[in-house]
Coordinates of C-alpha atoms and ligand atoms in Angstrom, one line a residue:
M352 CA -156.0 -82.6 135.3
C353 CA -154.3 -83.1 132.0
G354 CA -150.7 -82.2 131.3
I355 CA -149.5 -80.1 128.4
V356 CA -146.0 -80.0 126.9
G357 CA -144.6 -78.3 123.8
Y358 CA -141.1 -77.9 122.3
I359 CA -139.7 -75.8 119.5
G360 CA -135.9 -75.6 118.8
A361 CA -133.0 -77.4 117.2
Q362 CA -133.5 -80.9 118.9
Q363 CA -135.9 -83.6 117.9
A364 CA -139.1 -82.9 119.5
A365 CA -140.5 -86.4 120.1
P366 CA -138.2 -87.6 122.9
I367 CA -138.5 -84.2 124.7
L368 CA -142.3 -84.4 124.5
L369 CA -142.4 -87.9 125.8
E370 CA -140.0 -87.3 128.6
G371 CA -142.0 -84.2 129.6
L372 CA -145.3 -86.1 129.5
G373 CA -143.7 -88.7 131.8
R374 CA -143.1 -86.0 134.3
L375 CA -146.5 -84.6 134.0
E376 CA -148.3 -88.0 134.2
Y377 CA -149.4 -87.3 137.7
R378 CA -151.8 -84.7 136.2
G379 CA -153.7 -87.4 134.2
Y380 CA -153.0 -90.8 132.9
D381 CA -155.9 -92.3 131.0
S382 CA -154.5 -91.5 127.6
A383 CA -151.8 -89.5 126.0
G384 CA -150.6 -88.2 122.6
I385 CA -148.1 -86.1 120.7
A386 CA -148.1 -84.2 117.4
V387 CA -144.8 -83.4 115.7
L388 CA -144.5 -81.1 112.7
G389 CA -142.3 -82.6 110.0
A390 CA -141.0 -81.3 106.7
R391 CA -143.1 -79.8 104.0
G392 CA -146.2 -79.2 106.0
T393 CA -146.6 -82.8 107.4
V394 CA -147.5 -83.7 110.9
K395 CA -147.2 -86.9 112.7
V396 CA -149.7 -87.6 115.3
V397 CA -149.6 -90.6 117.7
R398 CA -152.3 -91.1 120.5
R399 CA -152.9 -94.0 122.8
V400 CA -155.1 -95.1 125.6
G401 CA -153.2 -95.7 128.9
R402 CA -150.0 -94.5 130.2
V403 CA -147.2 -92.5 128.5
H404 CA -145.0 -95.6 128.3
A405 CA -147.7 -97.1 126.0
L406 CA -147.5 -94.0 123.9
A407 CA -143.7 -94.0 123.8
A408 CA -143.7 -97.5 122.6
A409 CA -146.1 -96.5 119.8
V410 CA -144.1 -93.5 118.5
P411 CA -141.9 -94.6 115.7
A412 CA -138.2 -94.0 116.4
K413 CA -137.8 -92.2 113.1
T414 CA -140.4 -89.5 114.0
A415 CA -138.5 -86.4 112.8
G416 CA -139.5 -82.8 113.6
R417 CA -138.3 -80.0 115.7
V418 CA -141.7 -78.6 116.8
G419 CA -144.4 -80.5 118.6
I420 CA -147.0 -80.6 121.4
G421 CA -148.0 -83.4 123.7
H422 CA -150.7 -84.1 126.3
T423 CA -151.5 -86.6 129.0
R424 CA -155.3 -86.7 129.7
W425 CA -157.6 -87.0 132.7
A426 CA -161.0 -87.5 131.0
T427 CA -163.7 -84.9 131.5
H428 CA -165.7 -85.0 128.2
G429 CA -165.7 -88.5 126.6
A430 CA -164.3 -91.8 127.9
P431 CA -160.6 -92.5 127.5
S432 CA -160.1 -93.5 123.9
E433 CA -157.8 -92.9 121.1
A434 CA -160.3 -90.7 119.4
N435 CA -160.8 -88.6 122.6
A436 CA -157.0 -88.3 123.3
H437 CA -155.2 -85.1 122.5
P438 CA -153.9 -83.6 120.3
Q439 CA -157.2 -83.0 118.8
P440 CA -157.1 -82.2 115.1
S441 CA -158.9 -79.9 112.7
A442 CA -160.9 -81.8 110.0
D443 CA -157.9 -81.5 107.5
G444 CA -155.3 -82.2 110.3
R445 CA -153.7 -78.8 109.8
I446 CA -154.5 -77.5 113.3
Q447 CA -153.5 -79.7 116.3
V448 CA -154.6 -78.6 119.8
V449 CA -153.8 -79.9 123.3
H450 CA -156.0 -78.5 126.1
N451 CA -156.4 -78.7 129.8
G452 CA -159.6 -77.4 131.3
I453 CA -163.3 -77.4 130.2
I454 CA -165.0 -75.5 127.5
D455 CA -168.5 -74.7 129.0
N456 CA -170.3 -74.1 125.7
A457 CA -168.8 -77.0 123.9
A458 CA -172.3 -78.7 123.4
E459 CA -173.7 -75.5 121.7
L460 CA -170.5 -75.2 119.5
R461 CA -170.5 -78.8 118.6
A462 CA -174.1 -78.5 117.4
R463 CA -173.2 -75.3 115.4
L464 CA -170.1 -77.0 113.9
A465 CA -172.2 -80.1 113.0
A466 CA -174.8 -77.9 111.3
E467 CA -172.1 -76.3 109.3
G468 CA -171.2 -79.8 108.0
I469 CA -168.1 -80.6 110.0
D470 CA -167.8 -84.2 111.1
L471 CA -167.0 -84.4 114.8
A472 CA -164.6 -87.2 115.3
S473 CA -164.5 -87.2 119.1
D474 CA -166.6 -86.7 122.1
T475 CA -164.3 -84.0 123.5
D476 CA -164.8 -80.3 124.2
T477 CA -161.4 -79.7 122.9
E478 CA -162.1 -80.7 119.4
V479 CA -164.3 -77.6 118.9
L480 CA -161.3 -75.5 119.4
A481 CA -159.3 -77.2 116.6
H482 CA -162.2 -76.6 114.2
L483 CA -162.8 -73.0 115.3
I484 CA -159.2 -72.1 114.9
A485 CA -159.0 -73.9 111.5
G486 CA -162.2 -71.9 110.5
A487 CA -160.6 -68.7 111.7
T488 CA -157.5 -69.2 109.6
R489 CA -159.6 -68.7 106.5
T490 CA -160.2 -65.0 107.5
Q491 CA -157.2 -64.2 109.8
D492 CA -153.6 -63.5 108.7
T493 CA -151.8 -65.3 111.4
L494 CA -152.2 -68.3 113.7
E495 CA -152.2 -65.9 116.7
T496 CA -155.2 -63.9 115.4
A497 CA -157.0 -67.2 114.4
V498 CA -156.5 -68.5 118.0
L499 CA -157.9 -65.1 119.3
A500 CA -160.9 -65.3 117.1
A501 CA -161.6 -68.9 118.2
L502 CA -161.2 -68.1 121.9
A503 CA -163.6 -65.2 121.5
Q504 CA -166.3 -67.9 120.8
V505 CA -165.7 -70.1 123.8
T506 CA -166.5 -69.8 127.5
G507 CA -164.8 -72.0 130.1
T508 CA -161.3 -72.7 131.4
Y509 CA -158.3 -73.6 129.3
A510 CA -154.7 -73.9 128.9
I511 CA -154.0 -74.7 125.2
A512 CA -151.1 -75.1 122.9
V513 CA -151.7 -75.0 119.2
V514 CA -149.6 -75.9 116.2
D515 CA -150.4 -75.3 112.5
T516 CA -148.7 -77.2 109.6
A517 CA -149.0 -73.9 107.6
T518 CA -146.8 -71.9 110.1
P519 CA -144.5 -74.6 111.5
D520 CA -142.2 -72.0 113.2
R521 CA -144.4 -71.4 116.2
I522 CA -146.5 -72.8 119.0
V523 CA -149.3 -70.5 120.1
V524 CA -150.5 -70.9 123.8
A525 CA -153.3 -69.4 125.8
R526 CA -154.3 -69.5 129.4
N527 CA -157.6 -69.0 131.2
G528 CA -158.1 -70.7 134.5
S529 CA -155.6 -73.6 133.9
P530 CA -151.8 -73.2 134.4
L531 CA -149.3 -72.7 131.7
V532 CA -145.6 -71.9 131.8
I533 CA -143.0 -71.1 129.0
G534 CA -139.5 -72.4 129.4
V535 CA -136.8 -70.2 128.0
G536 CA -133.8 -72.1 126.6
E537 CA -130.7 -71.4 124.4
R538 CA -132.3 -71.1 120.9
E539 CA -135.1 -73.5 122.1
M540 CA -138.3 -72.9 123.9
F541 CA -140.7 -75.2 125.9
V542 CA -144.3 -74.9 127.1
A543 CA -145.8 -77.0 129.9
S544 CA -148.6 -77.2 132.4
D545 CA -146.0 -77.0 135.1
V546 CA -142.3 -76.6 135.6
S547 CA -141.6 -80.2 136.4
A548 CA -141.8 -81.0 132.6
L549 CA -139.2 -78.3 132.0
V550 CA -136.5 -78.6 134.6
R551 CA -134.3 -81.1 132.7
H552 CA -133.9 -78.4 130.0
T553 CA -134.2 -75.0 131.6
S554 CA -134.7 -73.2 135.0
S555 CA -135.8 -70.0 133.3
V556 CA -139.6 -69.7 133.1
V557 CA -142.4 -67.4 132.4
H558 CA -145.9 -67.8 134.0
L559 CA -148.8 -66.9 131.8
E560 CA -151.7 -65.2 133.5
D561 CA -155.4 -65.7 132.8
G562 CA -156.5 -64.0 129.7
E563 CA -152.9 -64.0 128.3
L564 CA -151.6 -65.7 125.1
A565 CA -148.1 -66.3 123.8
S566 CA -146.6 -66.9 120.5
V567 CA -143.5 -69.1 121.0
T568 CA -140.7 -69.6 118.4
A569 CA -137.3 -71.2 118.8
T570 CA -135.7 -68.0 119.6
G571 CA -138.2 -66.2 121.8
F572 CA -141.8 -65.5 122.8
R573 CA -144.3 -62.7 122.6
T574 CA -147.0 -62.5 125.1
F575 CA -150.2 -60.5 124.6
T576 CA -153.7 -60.3 126.0
R577 CA -157.1 -61.4 124.5
E578 CA -157.5 -57.6 123.8
R579 CA -154.4 -57.9 121.7
D580 CA -152.2 -55.7 123.9
D581 CA -148.6 -56.8 124.2
V582 CA -147.5 -57.7 127.8
A583 CA -143.8 -57.6 128.8
K584 CA -142.7 -60.6 130.9
T585 CA -139.4 -61.3 132.5
P586 CA -138.4 -64.9 133.1
T587 CA -138.0 -66.1 136.7
T588 CA -135.6 -68.8 137.9
V589 CA -137.1 -72.0 139.3
E590 CA -135.2 -73.9 142.0
L591 CA -136.5 -77.4 141.3
T592 CA -134.0 -80.0 140.3
V593 CA -134.4 -83.2 138.2
E594 CA -133.1 -85.2 141.2
E595 CA -136.1 -84.1 143.2
L596 CA -138.3 -85.8 140.7
E597 CA -136.6 -89.2 140.8
L598 CA -137.4 -92.2 142.9
A599 CA -134.0 -92.2 144.5
G600 CA -134.1 -95.9 145.4
H601 CA -137.8 -96.0 146.6
D602 CA -140.3 -98.2 144.9
H603 CA -142.9 -95.4 144.9
F604 CA -143.0 -91.7 145.1
M605 CA -145.5 -92.0 148.0
H606 CA -142.9 -93.8 149.9
K607 CA -140.1 -91.4 149.1
E608 CA -142.3 -88.5 150.0
I609 CA -143.3 -89.9 153.4
H610 CA -139.6 -90.5 154.2
E611 CA -138.6 -87.0 153.1
Q612 CA -140.6 -85.5 155.9
P613 CA -138.1 -85.2 158.6
S614 CA -135.7 -83.2 156.5
S615 CA -138.5 -81.3 154.5
V616 CA -140.1 -80.1 157.8
E617 CA -136.8 -79.0 159.2
R618 CA -136.2 -77.0 156.0
M619 CA -139.6 -75.5 156.2
L620 CA -139.1 -74.3 159.8
G621 CA -135.7 -72.8 159.0
G622 CA -135.7 -69.1 159.7
R623 CA -139.4 -69.0 160.7
L624 CA -139.0 -69.6 164.4
D625 CA -138.6 -66.4 166.4
D626 CA -137.1 -67.4 169.8
R627 CA -136.9 -63.9 171.0
F628 CA -140.6 -63.3 170.9
G629 CA -141.7 -66.9 171.3
S630 CA -143.5 -66.5 167.9
A631 CA -143.3 -67.3 164.2
R632 CA -141.7 -65.1 161.5
L633 CA -144.1 -65.0 158.6
D634 CA -142.9 -62.2 156.3
G635 CA -144.8 -63.7 153.4
L636 CA -148.2 -62.8 155.1
R637 CA -147.4 -59.2 154.2
M638 CA -149.2 -58.1 157.3
E639 CA -148.4 -55.8 160.1
L640 CA -148.9 -57.2 163.7
R641 CA -151.7 -54.7 164.3
E642 CA -153.5 -56.0 161.2
L643 CA -153.0 -59.6 162.4
R644 CA -154.4 -58.6 165.7
G645 CA -157.5 -57.1 164.1
F646 CA -158.8 -60.4 162.9
R647 CA -161.7 -61.7 164.9
R648 CA -162.3 -65.0 163.0
V649 CA -160.4 -67.3 160.8
K650 CA -161.9 -69.3 157.9
V651 CA -160.0 -72.0 156.2
L652 CA -160.8 -73.2 152.7
G653 CA -159.4 -76.2 150.9
C654 CA -160.4 -79.3 149.1
G655 CA -160.1 -83.0 150.0
S656 CA -157.1 -83.7 152.2
A657 CA -156.4 -80.0 152.3
Y658 CA -159.7 -79.4 153.8
Y659 CA -159.1 -82.1 156.4
V660 CA -155.8 -80.5 157.3
G661 CA -157.6 -77.2 157.4
Q662 CA -159.9 -78.6 160.1
L663 CA -156.7 -79.5 162.0
G664 CA -155.4 -76.1 161.4
A665 CA -158.7 -74.4 162.6
T666 CA -158.5 -76.4 165.9
L667 CA -154.8 -75.2 166.2
I668 CA -155.8 -71.6 165.7
E669 CA -158.7 -71.8 168.2
D670 CA -156.3 -73.6 170.7
L671 CA -153.5 -71.1 170.4
A672 CA -155.0 -67.8 169.4
R673 CA -158.5 -68.3 171.0
V674 CA -159.9 -66.9 167.8
P675 CA -163.0 -68.7 166.4
A676 CA -161.8 -70.7 163.4
D677 CA -163.4 -73.3 161.1
A678 CA -162.7 -75.0 157.9
E679 CA -165.0 -75.5 154.9
P680 CA -164.5 -77.3 151.6
A681 CA -163.7 -74.6 149.1
S682 CA -165.7 -76.6 146.5
E683 CA -168.9 -75.9 148.6
F684 CA -168.1 -72.4 149.9
R685 CA -167.8 -70.9 146.5
Y686 CA -171.2 -71.9 145.3
R687 CA -173.2 -70.7 148.4
N688 CA -172.9 -67.0 148.1
P689 CA -170.9 -66.7 151.3
V690 CA -171.0 -63.7 153.6
I691 CA -167.6 -62.2 153.6
E692 CA -166.6 -60.3 156.8
P693 CA -163.8 -57.7 156.9
D694 CA -162.5 -58.9 160.3
T695 CA -162.2 -62.5 159.1
L696 CA -158.9 -63.8 157.9
Y697 CA -159.4 -66.2 155.1
V698 CA -156.8 -68.9 154.5
A699 CA -156.7 -70.9 151.2
V700 CA -154.7 -74.1 151.6
S701 CA -153.5 -76.2 148.6
Q702 CA -150.5 -78.3 147.7
S703 CA -150.7 -77.7 144.0
G704 CA -151.8 -74.2 144.1
E705 CA -154.0 -75.0 141.1
T706 CA -157.1 -76.5 142.5
A707 CA -159.9 -74.7 140.6
D708 CA -162.4 -74.8 143.4
T709 CA -160.0 -73.2 145.9
L710 CA -158.9 -70.7 143.4
F711 CA -162.4 -69.6 142.6
A712 CA -163.2 -69.4 146.3
V713 CA -160.2 -67.1 146.7
R714 CA -161.4 -64.8 143.9
E715 CA -165.0 -64.7 145.3
I716 CA -163.7 -63.6 148.7
Q717 CA -161.5 -61.0 147.1
R718 CA -164.3 -59.7 145.0
K719 CA -166.3 -59.1 148.1
G720 CA -163.4 -57.3 149.8
G721 CA -162.1 -60.1 152.0
R722 CA -158.4 -60.7 152.8
V723 CA -157.0 -64.2 151.8
V724 CA -153.7 -65.6 152.7
G725 CA -152.5 -68.9 151.1
L726 CA -150.8 -72.0 152.5
V727 CA -149.5 -73.2 149.2
N728 CA -146.7 -75.7 148.2
V729 CA -146.0 -74.9 144.5
V730 CA -144.2 -71.5 144.2
G731 CA -145.7 -69.1 141.6
S732 CA -148.9 -71.3 141.3
S733 CA -152.1 -69.7 140.6
I734 CA -153.5 -69.7 144.1
A735 CA -150.2 -68.5 145.5
R736 CA -150.2 -65.6 143.1
Q737 CA -153.8 -64.8 143.6
C738 CA -153.7 -64.6 147.4
D739 CA -152.8 -61.4 149.2
G740 CA -149.8 -63.0 151.0
G741 CA -149.1 -66.4 152.5
I742 CA -146.9 -69.1 153.8
Y743 CA -145.0 -71.2 151.2
L744 CA -144.9 -74.8 152.5
H745 CA -141.5 -75.7 150.9
A746 CA -142.3 -79.4 151.0
G747 CA -140.5 -79.8 147.6
P748 CA -142.2 -81.4 144.6
E749 CA -144.9 -84.1 145.5
V750 CA -145.4 -86.5 142.7
S751 CA -147.6 -89.1 144.3
V752 CA -151.3 -88.4 143.8
A753 CA -151.9 -89.3 147.4
S754 CA -150.5 -86.3 149.3
T755 CA -148.4 -86.9 152.4
K756 CA -145.6 -84.6 153.0
A757 CA -147.4 -81.6 151.6
L758 CA -150.1 -82.2 154.1
T759 CA -147.8 -82.4 157.0
H760 CA -146.3 -79.1 155.8
M761 CA -149.8 -77.7 155.7
A762 CA -150.3 -78.6 159.3
V763 CA -147.0 -77.2 160.3
G764 CA -147.9 -74.0 158.4
F765 CA -151.1 -73.8 160.4
A766 CA -149.1 -74.2 163.6
L767 CA -146.9 -71.3 162.6
L768 CA -149.9 -69.2 161.7
A769 CA -151.6 -70.1 164.9
L770 CA -148.6 -69.2 166.9
A771 CA -148.2 -65.8 165.2
L772 CA -151.9 -65.1 165.7
G773 CA -151.8 -66.3 169.3
R774 CA -148.8 -64.1 170.2
V775 CA -150.7 -61.0 169.1
H776 CA -153.7 -62.2 171.1
D777 CA -153.5 -63.8 174.5
L778 CA -150.9 -66.6 174.1
S779 CA -148.1 -66.0 176.6
H780 CA -144.4 -65.9 175.8
A781 CA -143.9 -69.0 177.8
D782 CA -146.6 -70.9 175.7
G783 CA -145.2 -69.5 172.6
A784 CA -141.7 -70.9 173.6
R785 CA -143.3 -74.2 174.4
I786 CA -144.9 -74.5 170.9
L787 CA -141.6 -73.4 169.4
A788 CA -139.8 -76.3 171.2
G789 CA -142.5 -78.7 170.1
L790 CA -142.0 -77.5 166.5
Q791 CA -138.3 -78.0 166.7
A792 CA -138.8 -81.5 168.0
L793 CA -141.0 -82.5 165.0
P794 CA -138.4 -83.5 162.5
G795 CA -136.7 -86.0 165.0
Q796 CA -139.9 -87.4 166.1
I797 CA -141.1 -88.0 162.5
A798 CA -137.9 -89.8 161.9
E799 CA -138.5 -91.9 165.0
I800 CA -141.9 -92.9 163.7
L801 CA -140.6 -93.8 160.3
A802 CA -137.8 -95.9 161.9
D803 CA -140.6 -98.1 163.2
E804 CA -142.1 -98.6 159.7
E805 CA -142.2 -102.4 159.9
T806 CA -144.7 -102.4 162.9
I807 CA -146.9 -100.1 160.9
A808 CA -146.5 -102.1 157.7
Q809 CA -147.5 -105.2 159.5
A810 CA -150.8 -103.5 160.8
G811 CA -151.3 -102.1 157.2
R812 CA -151.1 -105.5 155.6
R813 CA -153.6 -106.9 158.2
L814 CA -156.0 -104.1 157.1
A815 CA -155.6 -104.9 153.4
D816 CA -158.2 -107.8 153.4
A817 CA -161.1 -105.6 154.7
R818 CA -163.7 -104.5 152.2
S819 CA -164.7 -101.6 154.6
L820 CA -163.0 -99.8 157.6
F821 CA -163.7 -97.1 160.1
F822 CA -161.3 -94.5 161.3
I823 CA -162.2 -92.8 164.5
G824 CA -160.9 -90.0 166.6
R825 CA -162.1 -87.2 168.9
V826 CA -161.7 -83.5 168.8
R827 CA -158.1 -83.0 167.7
G828 CA -158.0 -86.8 166.6
Y829 CA -161.1 -86.4 164.4
P830 CA -159.3 -84.5 161.4
V831 CA -156.5 -87.1 161.8
A832 CA -159.1 -89.9 161.4
R833 CA -160.6 -88.1 158.3
E834 CA -157.4 -87.6 156.5
A835 CA -156.4 -91.3 157.4
A836 CA -159.6 -92.6 155.9
Q837 CA -159.2 -90.4 152.8
K838 CA -155.6 -91.7 152.2
F839 CA -156.6 -95.3 152.8
K840 CA -159.6 -95.1 150.3
E841 CA -157.6 -93.2 147.7
I842 CA -154.9 -95.8 147.1
T843 CA -156.5 -99.1 148.4
Y844 CA -159.9 -98.6 146.8
R845 CA -161.4 -99.9 150.1
H846 CA -164.4 -98.2 151.5
A847 CA -163.0 -96.2 154.5
E848 CA -165.0 -93.8 156.6
A849 CA -164.1 -91.5 159.5
Y850 CA -166.3 -90.8 162.5
P851 CA -165.8 -88.8 165.6
S852 CA -165.4 -91.6 168.3
S853 CA -168.3 -89.9 170.2
E854 CA -170.7 -90.5 167.4
L855 CA -170.2 -94.2 167.2
K856 CA -173.0 -95.2 169.5
H857 CA -175.3 -92.9 167.6
G858 CA -175.4 -95.1 164.6
P859 CA -172.2 -96.5 163.0
L860 CA -171.7 -99.1 165.8
A861 CA -174.5 -101.1 164.1
L862 CA -172.0 -101.9 161.4
I863 CA -169.2 -103.2 163.6
D864 CA -168.4 -107.0 163.3
A865 CA -165.3 -109.1 162.6
D866 CA -165.2 -108.0 159.0
L867 CA -165.1 -104.3 159.7
P868 CA -161.8 -103.2 161.3
T869 CA -161.4 -99.8 163.0
V870 CA -158.3 -97.6 163.2
A871 CA -158.6 -95.5 166.5
V872 CA -156.6 -92.5 167.1
I873 CA -156.1 -92.3 170.9
P874 CA -153.7 -89.6 172.0
D875 CA -152.7 -89.3 175.7
D876 CA -154.9 -86.3 176.5
D877 CA -157.8 -85.5 178.6
L878 CA -160.0 -87.6 176.4
V879 CA -158.0 -90.8 176.7
E880 CA -160.5 -92.6 178.9
R881 CA -163.4 -91.8 176.7
N882 CA -161.5 -92.9 173.6
L883 CA -160.5 -96.2 175.2
A884 CA -164.2 -96.8 176.2
A885 CA -165.1 -96.4 172.5
A886 CA -162.4 -98.9 171.6
H887 CA -163.7 -101.4 174.1
E888 CA -167.3 -101.0 172.7
I889 CA -165.8 -102.0 169.3
R890 CA -164.0 -105.0 170.6
A891 CA -167.0 -106.2 172.6
R892 CA -168.9 -106.4 169.2
G893 CA -166.1 -108.5 167.7
G894 CA -164.5 -105.6 165.7
R895 CA -160.8 -105.7 165.0
L896 CA -158.8 -102.7 166.2
T897 CA -155.6 -100.9 165.2
V898 CA -154.8 -98.2 167.8
I899 CA -152.5 -95.2 167.1
T900 CA -151.5 -93.8 170.5
H901 CA -148.8 -92.4 172.8
P902 CA -146.2 -94.3 174.9
G903 CA -148.0 -93.7 178.2
V904 CA -151.3 -95.0 177.3
D905 CA -152.2 -98.4 178.8
L906 CA -154.4 -100.4 176.6
G907 CA -154.9 -103.0 179.3
D908 CA -156.6 -106.1 178.0
L909 CA -157.7 -104.4 174.8
E910 CA -156.8 -106.6 171.9
A911 CA -155.4 -104.4 169.2
D912 CA -152.5 -103.8 166.8
R913 CA -150.7 -101.0 168.6
I914 CA -148.7 -98.2 166.9
T915 CA -147.0 -95.8 169.2
V916 CA -145.9 -92.3 168.3
P917 CA -143.8 -89.9 170.5
R918 CA -145.6 -87.2 172.4
N919 CA -145.1 -83.6 171.5
E920 CA -147.2 -80.6 172.8
R921 CA -150.9 -81.6 172.8
E922 CA -151.7 -78.9 170.2
L923 CA -149.1 -80.4 167.8
D924 CA -149.7 -84.1 168.6
P925 CA -152.1 -84.5 165.6
I926 CA -149.3 -83.8 163.2
L927 CA -147.4 -86.8 164.5
L928 CA -150.4 -89.0 164.8
T929 CA -151.0 -88.6 161.1
I930 CA -147.7 -89.9 160.0
P931 CA -148.4 -93.6 160.7
T932 CA -151.7 -93.4 158.8
Q933 CA -149.7 -92.6 155.7
L934 CA -147.7 -95.8 156.0
L935 CA -150.8 -97.8 157.0
A936 CA -152.4 -96.8 153.7
Y937 CA -149.2 -97.3 151.7
H938 CA -148.5 -100.8 153.0
A939 CA -152.1 -102.0 152.7
A940 CA -152.2 -100.7 149.0
R941 CA -148.8 -102.4 148.4
A942 CA -150.1 -105.7 149.8
L943 CA -153.0 -105.4 147.4
G944 CA -150.7 -104.7 144.5
E945 CA -152.3 -101.5 143.6
D946 CA -150.8 -98.7 141.5
I947 CA -149.9 -96.6 144.5
D948 CA -148.6 -93.4 142.8
R949 CA -151.4 -93.3 140.2
P950 CA -154.8 -94.2 141.8
R951 CA -157.6 -94.8 139.3
N952 CA -159.8 -91.9 138.5
L953 CA -157.8 -89.4 140.3
A954 CA -155.3 -86.7 139.4
K955 CA -152.8 -84.7 141.3
S956 CA -153.9 -81.3 140.3
V957 CA -157.6 -80.8 140.0
T958 CA -157.8 -77.8 137.7
V959 CA -161.4 -78.4 136.6
E960 CA -164.4 -77.5 138.6
Ligands
LIG1258 C1 -154.9 -86.0 148.6 O1 -154.3 -87.2 148.8 C2 -155.8 -85.9 147.6 N1 -155.2 -86.3 146.3 C3 -156.7 -84.7 147.3 O2 -157.7 -84.8 148.2 C4 -156.1 -83.3 147.4 O3 -155.7 -83.0 148.7 C5 -157.1 -82.3 146.9 O4 -157.5 -82.5 145.6 C6 -156.6 -80.8 147.1 O5 -155.5 -80.6 146.3 P1 -154.5 -79.4 146.5 O6 -153.9 -79.5 147.8 O7 -153.6 -79.4 145.4 O8 -155.4 -78.1 146.4

């Protein structure tokens, strides 16, 4: 949800800002802009609707200045337009602001500013910040105190970066509910929504916490709170490299990330498999075995695909630990005044670690005394830091908006958690060892599925002509179907809906005809006959079928595109059954010529409510 960058130092700011915005484009891509402070109190502002490359083409080569801020936008208040793009200026252009988040009392503030005679030039909530800061400079001595005075008037979420032509030696930043990091260089400093925008320049970063501000100059930074107390911060080192953010010969990041899974899963498992006890080693949970044993229930919270994988994870936990477990969208949970139980283990799952709904759900649970652990990919992200412990997913950076490898890592993370919980409950050592062997087999088996990409690609291309599709699965296969439908709709813009196979005859079967294909998940388990019966019911009504199944399953005379994945342990099979659905969506979207890594209306990191 919007990306922020800032630079101050000895180099020309514009190219650094544009490169950083390119890296952050996955956060929002409907418009972009930069403001560069020039000599003698001047400022050059360029804003464009569309992608960062459109902005780059519009920025004059001679744009000179060593201080600047930039923004890539995902519209919340006001349609994508040049006037609504950031930076948002004060009336005299002296103050420029970039903002990620939502100012809740913007309407009220806009009315007040208008009544004071200020012409509002955009439909954004951000513009009020620029006017409030400009107004505060009349009574405050410094830009820092002017920003503080302005923020005291707003409610809502924000990460902001502010420059002032009158004090061109600093960028003032503030955070409340939206991420912000400072990059520490050699006599130069950076600010950004996330570290991907900084790694080309520095690996030394400082994370701001909610309620904190910083004044950033070319040679250092000072962090302080809204209460004006100084806070000492020590930079940490990020391990991300620029190479991890390149396409490396793939046409799309989604394709690259799907193909990274064998090696990334292997990396994730490294050091976490405990052969001696047939269990998982999860030091990050920061929990004694006795504590783990004390939980009588597990509640998983996530949004979108993370929620669907959470369902898969809840099933794994029930299977292996025999502890009641369920998943709920964090976006719903947080609004329904949930009952928090002391003997429930709450698990927040998130790739970005910045999803606002999930973060607020975590805080709500903690406020009521609950214990939350996180399954999070981005190290140091808000959710990771807010949780009481957790399992880092170590999937590496995921650039494509449609999540693939991070979801697989979530599922593997749940398998590890389920194993650890199981081994302090009733799971035998032998069963623990069986699951460990299954986990160890995953990287090779994922590679096997990917090696058969062309079969899956052909099936995907055949699905591309459908306006609407069903994805079906039963019990462990149902979360697979839900995630598959989600992936398909996100990047093909086709209507795709998931149903439990068992529910077909209770309604959805009425829609089946030659124009509505179905993707059926049919593992070789105790439900295989029932699943095949549902598939025959679809064929009997003229529906086209793609079946994702195991080698031993005999489809008989069932006419279908068949995708076969290797068998693992039945509890872990859903992880492998999901892999071809990623490629189905990818190749269908590719056949349709869609913008796979940047689907319309979506953003990678949903930091607004
Ligand atoms: C996945 O392909 C989606 N882009 C989306 O549903 C995503 O999983 C969801 O917004 C949650 O994001 P998170 O994992 O970063 O919390």
